[in-house]
Coordinates of C-alpha atoms and ligand atoms in Angstrom, one line a residue:
M1 CA -9.6 2.2 36.1
S2 CA -8.7 -0.7 33.9
F3 CA -8.1 -0.7 30.2
P4 CA -11.1 -1.3 28.0
K5 CA -11.8 -4.9 27.2
D6 CA -10.9 -4.6 23.5
F7 CA -7.9 -2.4 24.1
L8 CA -5.4 -3.1 21.3
W9 CA -1.9 -4.1 22.6
G10 CA 0.6 -4.0 19.7
A11 CA 4.1 -3.3 18.5
A12 CA 5.3 -1.6 15.4
A13 CA 8.1 -1.5 12.9
A14 CA 8.7 0.0 9.4
A15 CA 9.8 -1.5 6.1
Y16 CA 13.2 0.1 5.6
Q17 CA 14.1 -0.3 9.2
I18 CA 13.7 -4.1 9.3
E19 CA 13.1 -5.8 5.9
G20 CA 16.6 -5.7 4.3
A21 CA 16.6 -7.6 0.9
A22 CA 17.1 -4.1 -0.5
M23 CA 18.2 -5.4 -3.9
E24 CA 16.2 -8.5 -4.1
D25 CA 13.2 -9.8 -6.1
G26 CA 12.9 -6.7 -8.2
R27 CA 12.7 -4.1 -5.4
G28 CA 13.4 -0.5 -6.7
L29 CA 15.5 1.9 -4.8
S30 CA 14.0 4.3 -2.3
I31 CA 15.5 7.7 -1.2
W32 CA 16.7 6.0 2.0
D33 CA 18.8 3.5 0.0
V34 CA 20.5 6.3 -1.9
Y35 CA 20.9 8.4 1.2
S36 CA 22.4 5.6 3.3
H37 CA 24.8 4.6 0.5
D38 CA 26.2 8.1 0.3
K39 CA 29.2 7.7 2.6
N40 CA 30.7 11.1 2.1
V41 CA 31.8 12.8 5.2
D42 CA 30.2 16.3 5.7
S43 CA 33.0 18.8 6.1
G44 CA 31.0 20.9 8.6
T45 CA 29.7 18.1 10.9
G46 CA 32.4 15.5 10.2
R47 CA 29.6 13.0 9.9
M48 CA 28.4 10.6 7.3
N49 CA 24.7 10.6 6.5
I50 CA 24.3 7.5 8.7
D51 CA 26.5 6.8 11.7
N52 CA 29.1 4.2 10.9
G53 CA 28.0 4.2 7.2
D54 CA 25.3 1.7 8.1
T55 CA 22.6 1.0 5.5
G56 CA 19.2 -0.9 5.5
D57 CA 20.5 -3.4 2.9
V58 CA 20.2 -6.3 5.3
A59 CA 18.7 -4.7 8.5
C60 CA 16.9 -7.5 10.4
D61 CA 16.5 -9.6 7.2
H62 CA 12.8 -9.6 8.1
Y63 CA 12.0 -10.2 4.4
H64 CA 13.4 -13.7 4.7
R65 CA 12.7 -14.2 8.4
Y66 CA 9.1 -12.9 8.7
K67 CA 7.8 -16.3 9.8
E68 CA 10.2 -16.5 12.7
D69 CA 9.4 -12.9 13.6
V70 CA 5.6 -13.4 13.5
A71 CA 6.1 -16.5 15.7
L72 CA 7.9 -14.3 18.2
M73 CA 5.1 -11.7 18.1
K74 CA 2.7 -14.5 18.9
E75 CA 4.8 -15.6 21.8
I76 CA 4.6 -12.0 23.2
G77 CA 0.9 -12.2 22.7
L78 CA 0.5 -9.1 20.4
K79 CA -3.0 -8.4 19.4
A80 CA -1.8 -6.2 16.6
Y81 CA 1.3 -5.5 14.6
R82 CA 1.9 -2.2 12.7
L83 CA 4.0 -2.7 9.6
S84 CA 4.7 -0.4 6.7
I85 CA 4.9 -1.2 3.0
S86 CA 7.9 -0.3 0.9
W87 CA 6.5 1.5 -2.0
S88 CA 9.5 0.7 -4.2
R89 CA 9.2 -3.0 -3.5
V90 CA 5.7 -2.9 -4.9
L91 CA 6.2 -0.4 -7.7
P92 CA 10.0 -0.3 -8.4
E93 CA 9.6 2.9 -10.4
G94 CA 7.0 4.3 -8.0
K95 CA 4.3 4.0 -10.7
G96 CA 3.5 1.8 -13.7
K97 CA 4.8 -1.7 -13.6
I98 CA 3.9 -3.7 -10.5
N99 CA 6.5 -6.0 -8.9
E100 CA 4.3 -9.1 -8.1
K101 CA 7.0 -10.7 -6.0
G102 CA 7.2 -7.7 -3.8
L103 CA 3.5 -7.5 -3.4
D104 CA 3.3 -11.2 -2.6
F105 CA 5.7 -10.7 0.3
Y106 CA 3.1 -8.4 2.0
G107 CA 0.3 -10.9 1.2
D108 CA 2.3 -13.7 2.8
L109 CA 3.2 -11.6 5.8
V110 CA -0.4 -10.6 6.3
D111 CA -1.5 -14.3 6.0
E112 CA 1.1 -15.3 8.6
L113 CA -0.1 -12.6 11.0
L114 CA -3.7 -13.5 10.7
K115 CA -2.9 -17.2 11.2
A116 CA -1.2 -16.1 14.4
G117 CA -4.3 -14.1 15.5
I118 CA -2.5 -10.8 15.1
E119 CA -4.3 -7.9 13.4
P120 CA -2.2 -6.2 10.8
Y121 CA -2.2 -2.4 10.8
V122 CA -0.7 -1.3 7.5
T123 CA 1.1 2.0 7.2
L124 CA 1.4 3.0 3.5
F125 CA 4.2 5.5 3.8
H126 CA 7.0 5.5 6.4
W127 CA 9.4 7.9 4.7
D128 CA 10.8 5.6 1.9
L129 CA 9.8 7.4 -1.2
P130 CA 10.8 5.6 -4.4
Q131 CA 14.0 7.2 -5.8
A132 CA 12.5 7.1 -9.3
L133 CA 9.8 9.5 -8.1
M134 CA 12.4 11.6 -6.3
N135 CA 14.1 12.0 -9.6
L136 CA 10.9 13.5 -10.9
G137 CA 10.8 16.0 -8.0
G138 CA 9.2 13.9 -5.3
W139 CA 6.6 15.7 -3.3
S140 CA 7.4 18.9 -5.2
N141 CA 5.8 17.5 -8.3
P142 CA 2.1 18.3 -8.6
D143 CA 1.5 14.7 -9.8
S144 CA 2.8 13.2 -6.6
P145 CA -0.7 12.9 -5.0
D146 CA -1.8 10.8 -8.0
W147 CA 1.3 8.6 -7.8
F148 CA 0.5 7.9 -4.2
A149 CA -3.1 7.1 -5.1
E150 CA -2.0 4.7 -7.8
Y151 CA 0.3 2.9 -5.3
V152 CA -2.4 2.8 -2.7
K153 CA -4.9 1.3 -5.1
V154 CA -2.4 -1.5 -5.9
V155 CA -1.9 -2.3 -2.2
T156 CA -5.6 -2.0 -1.5
D157 CA -6.5 -4.4 -4.4
K158 CA -4.0 -6.9 -3.0
L159 CA -4.6 -6.8 0.7
S160 CA -8.0 -5.4 1.5
D161 CA -9.7 -8.8 1.6
R162 CA -7.5 -9.3 4.7
V163 CA -6.3 -6.0 6.0
T164 CA -9.0 -3.7 7.5
H165 CA -6.9 -1.1 9.3
W166 CA -4.9 1.4 7.3
I167 CA -2.6 4.3 8.2
T168 CA -1.7 6.7 5.3
F169 CA 1.4 8.6 6.5
N170 CA 3.9 8.1 9.3
E171 CA 5.2 11.3 10.9
S172 CA 4.7 13.5 7.8
Q173 CA 6.4 16.4 9.7
C174 CA 9.7 14.5 10.2
H175 CA 9.8 13.6 6.5
I176 CA 9.1 17.1 5.3
I177 CA 10.9 19.2 7.9
I178 CA 14.0 17.1 8.5
G179 CA 14.2 15.8 5.0
H180 CA 13.1 18.8 2.9
L181 CA 13.8 21.8 5.0
L182 CA 16.8 21.0 7.3
G183 CA 18.4 18.5 4.9
E184 CA 19.3 16.2 7.8
C185 CA 17.7 13.0 6.4
A186 CA 16.6 11.6 3.1
P187 CA 16.1 13.2 0.6
K188 CA 18.5 15.7 2.1
L189 CA 16.9 18.9 0.7
K190 CA 17.1 22.4 2.0
L191 CA 14.2 23.9 0.2
P192 CA 13.1 27.4 0.8
Y193 CA 9.9 27.8 2.9
P194 CA 7.4 28.3 0.0
E195 CA 8.6 25.1 -1.6
V196 CA 8.5 23.3 1.7
F197 CA 4.8 24.3 2.1
Q198 CA 4.1 23.2 -1.4
A199 CA 5.6 19.7 -0.8
M200 CA 3.7 19.5 2.4
H201 CA 0.5 20.4 0.6
H202 CA 1.1 17.7 -2.0
L203 CA 1.7 15.2 0.7
F204 CA -1.6 16.2 2.4
L205 CA -3.4 15.9 -1.0
A206 CA -1.9 12.4 -1.3
H207 CA -3.2 11.5 2.1
G208 CA -6.7 12.7 1.0
K209 CA -6.6 10.7 -2.2
A210 CA -5.3 7.7 -0.4
V211 CA -8.2 7.7 2.1
Q212 CA -10.7 8.0 -0.8
T213 CA -8.9 5.2 -2.7
I214 CA -8.9 2.8 0.2
R215 CA -12.6 3.4 0.9
K216 CA -13.5 3.1 -2.7
Y217 CA -11.7 -0.1 -3.5
S218 CA -11.5 -1.9 -0.1
A219 CA -13.0 -5.4 -0.4
K220 CA -14.2 -5.1 3.2
P221 CA -15.4 -2.4 5.6
C222 CA -12.2 -0.8 6.9
M223 CA -10.8 1.8 9.2
V224 CA -8.4 4.5 8.0
G225 CA -6.2 6.8 10.1
Y226 CA -3.0 8.9 10.0
A227 CA 0.0 8.8 12.2
P228 CA 1.9 12.1 12.7
C229 CA 4.0 12.9 15.7
A230 CA 3.2 16.0 17.8
S231 CA 4.8 18.9 19.5
E232 CA 4.8 17.0 22.7
V233 CA 4.0 18.9 25.9
Y234 CA 2.6 18.3 29.4
P235 CA 1.8 20.6 32.3
V236 CA 4.4 20.7 35.0
T237 CA 1.7 20.4 37.6
D238 CA -1.9 19.1 37.5
K239 CA -3.2 22.6 38.3
K240 CA -5.8 23.9 35.9
E241 CA -3.8 26.9 34.9
D242 CA -0.8 24.7 33.9
I243 CA -3.0 22.3 32.0
D244 CA -4.6 25.1 30.1
A245 CA -1.2 26.5 29.3
A246 CA 0.1 23.1 28.0
R247 CA -3.1 22.7 25.9
R248 CA -2.4 26.1 24.4
A249 CA 1.3 25.3 23.8
A250 CA 0.3 22.0 22.1
F251 CA -1.5 23.8 19.3
D252 CA 0.2 27.2 19.3
A253 CA 1.3 27.9 15.7
S254 CA 2.0 31.5 16.3
A255 CA 5.8 31.1 16.3
K256 CA 7.6 30.8 13.0
N257 CA 8.1 27.1 13.7
L258 CA 6.7 24.4 11.5
W259 CA 6.9 21.7 14.2
N260 CA 3.7 22.7 15.9
T261 CA 1.0 19.9 15.8
S262 CA -1.7 22.1 14.4
W263 CA 0.2 22.5 11.1
W264 CA 0.1 18.7 10.6
I265 CA -3.3 17.7 11.9
D266 CA -5.6 20.8 11.5
P267 CA -5.6 20.6 7.7
I268 CA -6.2 16.8 7.8
V269 CA -9.0 16.8 10.3
H270 CA -10.4 20.3 10.2
G271 CA -9.7 21.2 6.6
R272 CA -7.8 24.3 7.4
Y273 CA -4.2 25.5 7.9
P274 CA -3.7 27.2 11.3
K275 CA -4.5 30.9 10.9
E276 CA -1.8 32.1 13.3
G277 CA 0.7 29.9 11.5
I278 CA -0.1 31.4 8.2
E279 CA 0.3 34.8 9.8
A280 CA 3.7 33.8 11.3
F281 CA 4.8 32.6 7.9
A282 CA 3.0 35.4 5.9
E283 CA 5.8 36.1 3.5
Y284 CA 6.4 32.4 2.7
F285 CA 3.0 30.7 2.8
P286 CA 1.7 30.4 -0.8
E287 CA -1.9 31.6 -0.8
A288 CA -2.8 29.1 -3.6
L289 CA -2.7 26.4 -0.9
L290 CA -5.8 27.7 0.6
K291 CA -8.0 26.5 -2.2
E292 CA -11.2 25.2 -0.8
E293 CA -11.4 22.1 -3.0
D294 CA -7.9 21.1 -2.0
L295 CA -8.7 21.4 1.7
A296 CA -11.9 19.4 1.2
L297 CA -9.9 16.7 -0.4
I298 CA -7.3 16.8 2.3
S299 CA -9.8 16.5 5.1
Q300 CA -11.5 13.2 4.3
P301 CA -13.3 11.7 7.3
L302 CA -11.0 9.5 9.3
D303 CA -11.8 6.6 11.7
F304 CA -8.9 7.2 14.2
L305 CA -6.0 9.5 14.8
G306 CA -2.7 7.7 15.3
I307 CA 0.0 9.5 17.2
N308 CA 3.6 8.8 17.9
L309 CA 4.6 10.0 21.4
Y310 CA 8.0 9.7 23.0
R311 CA 9.2 12.7 25.0
G312 CA 7.9 16.1 25.8
S313 CA 8.5 19.5 27.4
G314 CA 7.0 20.6 30.7
I315 CA 4.8 23.7 30.3
R316 CA 4.2 26.2 33.1
H317 CA 1.5 28.9 33.1
T318 CA 2.8 32.5 33.4
E319 CA 1.1 35.9 33.5
E320 CA 2.0 36.4 29.8
G321 CA 0.9 32.9 28.7
Y322 CA 3.2 30.0 29.2
V323 CA 6.9 29.0 29.3
Q324 CA 8.7 25.8 28.8
A325 CA 10.0 24.7 32.2
E326 CA 13.7 24.0 32.6
K327 CA 14.7 20.4 32.7
K328 CA 16.0 19.4 36.1
I329 CA 19.7 18.8 36.4
G330 CA 20.6 15.2 35.5
F331 CA 17.1 14.5 34.2
D332 CA 16.2 10.9 33.4
R333 CA 17.1 10.1 29.8
T334 CA 17.2 7.2 27.4
A335 CA 20.3 6.0 25.6
F336 CA 19.3 8.4 22.8
K337 CA 19.4 11.2 25.5
W338 CA 15.7 11.7 25.1
P339 CA 14.1 12.9 28.4
V340 CA 11.8 10.4 30.1
T341 CA 8.4 12.2 30.3
P342 CA 5.6 9.8 30.9
K343 CA 3.0 12.6 31.3
V344 CA 2.9 13.1 27.6
L345 CA 0.9 9.9 27.4
H346 CA -1.7 11.3 29.7
Y347 CA -2.0 14.8 28.3
M348 CA -1.3 14.6 24.6
P349 CA -4.0 12.0 23.9
K350 CA -6.3 14.1 26.0
F351 CA -5.6 17.4 24.1
L352 CA -5.8 15.6 20.7
F353 CA -9.1 14.0 21.6
E354 CA -10.6 17.3 22.8
R355 CA -9.5 19.1 19.6
Y356 CA -10.1 16.5 16.9
H357 CA -12.8 14.3 18.4
L358 CA -11.3 11.1 16.9
P359 CA -10.4 7.9 18.7
V360 CA -6.7 8.1 19.6
L361 CA -4.3 5.3 18.8
I362 CA -0.8 5.4 20.2
T363 CA 1.0 4.3 17.0
E364 CA 4.5 4.5 18.6
N365 CA 6.0 4.8 22.0
G366 CA 9.2 3.4 23.4
L367 CA 12.9 4.1 24.0
S368 CA 16.4 3.1 23.0
M369 CA 18.6 1.4 25.6
A370 CA 22.1 0.0 25.7
D371 CA 20.9 -3.6 25.6
W372 CA 23.1 -6.6 25.0
V373 CA 22.9 -10.3 25.6
S374 CA 24.1 -11.1 29.1
L375 CA 26.3 -14.1 30.1
D376 CA 23.1 -15.9 31.1
G377 CA 21.9 -15.6 27.5
K378 CA 19.1 -13.2 28.4
V379 CA 18.6 -9.5 27.7
H380 CA 17.9 -7.6 30.9
D381 CA 16.3 -4.2 30.2
P382 CA 14.7 -3.1 33.4
Q383 CA 14.6 0.5 32.3
R384 CA 12.4 -0.3 29.3
I385 CA 10.0 -2.1 31.6
D386 CA 9.9 0.9 34.0
F387 CA 9.6 3.3 31.1
M388 CA 6.7 1.4 29.6
N389 CA 5.1 0.9 32.9
R390 CA 5.2 4.6 33.7
Y391 CA 3.9 5.7 30.3
L392 CA 1.1 3.2 30.3
L393 CA 0.1 4.3 33.8
E394 CA -0.2 7.9 32.5
L395 CA -2.2 6.6 29.5
S396 CA -4.6 5.0 31.9
K397 CA -5.2 8.4 33.5
A398 CA -6.3 9.7 30.1
L399 CA -8.7 6.7 29.8
D400 CA -10.0 7.6 33.3
E401 CA -10.8 11.1 32.1
G402 CA -12.9 9.7 29.2
V403 CA -10.4 10.0 26.5
N404 CA -11.1 7.4 23.8
V405 CA -7.7 5.7 23.5
V406 CA -8.2 2.5 21.5
G407 CA -4.7 1.0 21.6
Y408 CA -1.0 1.2 22.1
F409 CA 1.9 0.1 19.8
A410 CA 5.3 -0.3 21.4
W411 CA 8.1 1.0 19.2
S412 CA 9.6 -1.3 18.2
I413 CA 9.0 -5.0 17.9
M414 CA 12.7 -5.5 17.4
D415 CA 16.0 -3.6 17.3
N416 CA 16.4 -2.2 13.9
F417 CA 17.9 0.4 11.5
E418 CA 17.4 3.6 13.5
W419 CA 17.7 6.1 10.5
S420 CA 20.6 8.5 11.0
Q421 CA 21.9 6.5 14.0
G422 CA 22.0 3.2 12.0
Y423 CA 22.3 0.3 14.3
G424 CA 23.5 2.4 17.2
E425 CA 20.2 2.8 19.0
R426 CA 18.2 -0.3 20.1
F427 CA 14.5 0.3 20.5
G428 CA 13.3 -3.3 20.3
L429 CA 11.3 -5.6 22.6
I430 CA 13.4 -8.2 20.8
H431 CA 17.2 -8.0 20.6
V432 CA 18.7 -8.6 17.2
D433 CA 22.3 -9.6 16.7
F434 CA 23.0 -7.9 13.4
E435 CA 25.9 -10.2 12.5
T436 CA 24.1 -13.5 13.1
Q437 CA 20.4 -12.3 12.9
K438 CA 19.8 -14.2 16.1
R439 CA 16.7 -12.9 17.9
T440 CA 16.4 -12.9 21.7
L441 CA 13.3 -11.7 23.6
K442 CA 14.3 -9.1 26.1
D443 CA 12.9 -9.1 29.6
S444 CA 10.6 -6.3 28.5
A445 CA 9.0 -8.6 25.9
Y446 CA 8.1 -11.1 28.6
W447 CA 6.9 -8.3 30.8
Y448 CA 4.8 -6.9 28.0
R449 CA 3.3 -10.4 27.4
D450 CA 2.1 -10.3 31.0
I451 CA 0.7 -6.8 30.7
I452 CA -1.2 -7.9 27.5
T453 CA -2.5 -11.1 29.2
S454 CA -3.7 -9.1 32.2
N455 CA -5.1 -6.4 29.9
G456 CA -3.0 -3.8 31.8
E457 CA -3.9 -5.1 35.3
G458 CA -0.3 -6.1 35.8
L459 CA 1.0 -2.6 35.7
Q460 CA 2.7 -1.6 38.9
G461 CA 0.9 1.4 40.5
L462 CA -2.4 0.9 38.6
Ligands
LIG501 C1 9.7 7.0 13.7 C2 10.4 5.6 13.8 C3 11.7 5.8 14.6 C4 11.3 6.1 16.0 C5 12.5 6.3 17.0 C6 9.7 7.7 15.0 O1 10.2 9.0 14.7 O2 8.4 6.8 13.2 O3 10.7 5.2 12.5 O4 12.5 4.7 14.6 O5 10.6 7.3 16.0 O6 13.3 7.3 16.6

C-alpha cells in the first residue's frame, strides 16, 4: 500500500548538537557544556567524557547559519523539521530572567521554516538541562517540574502563534538512565535506584505540567506529544508465536532493568507504573511515587506518541516464553556498530499503537556512516539510502496492517555533535565539514527528496 496522502516526511536535529554559539548572546551553560569541557581522562576507561575532547561550542554553527540550513531543508523538500530548544539559551539561569535574544533566535528560525513551507515540530527538552538548575539538584529537586513549566510557558508565549506541534521530552530514559544511573553522560551521576526513580518521577511530572501549560497558553489549537525511545524488538519470523513473544518482550518489565519501554510510556499514557517492574524493584521503588494525583498529572491526554527507533533485537518464542535470538556472525552494522534491523520499524510502531492507541510518529531513525566528500565533490552514501529504504519498507507494512503512523523524521538533517562520540559519528543527510562549515548534500538527501516527492512510491521493493 502507499503512504497516506498527508504523511509527514521530515528530518530532525537537537539544539546542543547543531547550534554552537554556546557562549553568545547571553546563553547560559547547560549540563552538556560543563560535561564536554571536562577533559579529564578517566583512569578506568582511559577516556575523556567526549571522544577527542570535542564540545558543542561551535558544532554546526547553526545559530548563525540557520537561513542556509533551512534553504537546504527546502531543497530536500522536507515537509517538517524537528528542532529542539536550548532551555539555557532562553532562560540562562533556568528560571527567572528571560534572554530575549535567545528567544528571538527561535522566533526567527520558526519564521524561516514557515516561509519555506516546512512545519516546525518543537522539542522542549533534548537533554541539555541548564547547569544553574543542576546546581540546585536538577531533576532531584521537587521544584523541577515547576521550573520546566515556567520555561515551557515562556516558549509557548513566544512561539505558539506559529508553532502548533510540540514534543515535551526526547528519550527521557537515556537522560535518566545513562546520565543519572550509569554516569556515562551529562550530568554524570551514579545515583542509587530510589533517587533515580525520584528524578524520573519529577521528569514525568514536568512532562504533565508542560502538556497542561502548552494547552492552556497556546495561541492556536495545537498537538502535543512525547518522544521516548523503546526497548526495540522484532520477531525473528512472521509466525504468530514469535510476534506474540516479541510483543511480550517489548513491554516486559519483569526483569530488574529500567530500559523496558513500559517504564517510560505506561505512566505517561496509562497513568501507572508497570506492576511487574515495581515488583522487580520492590526494595528500591519509593511507594510515594504511586500517589494518584501525581499519576493523573503525569498522564495528560496526548495527541501523538513520538518514538525514536534505530536498532533492535530479534525475539524468538520458546516453551518458557521467549529468548533474544543470537545475531548472525558478521551481522550488518552501521559505522557506530549498531545492527541494521529494519523490522523494528514494522513491529515497534504496531506494538506501540496496539498498547497506547495513539497516532505514532517516528521522531528519529537513521544511521551513522563513514561519509566524506569524494574527489567529485559529492558525498556518496549508498548504505544510508539502502538503510532508509529498508526501514521505510518495513514501516509501510505497519501502515498496511492499519497502524496509524503519521510521519517519519530522519535523524539527522546534518552531521552533528554526536554526544559522547563528538564529531566522530556522521548521521546527517547533509555532510558538514566542521573546519569550514561547508555543507554538502549527500546522495541520500537527493534520494530522500525523490521519496518525499513521490510520497514513498519511489521506494525500491514497495
Ligand atoms: C538521540 C539523538 C542522537 C541519536 C543517535 C538519539 O538517541 O535522541 O540526539 O544523536 O539518537 O545516537
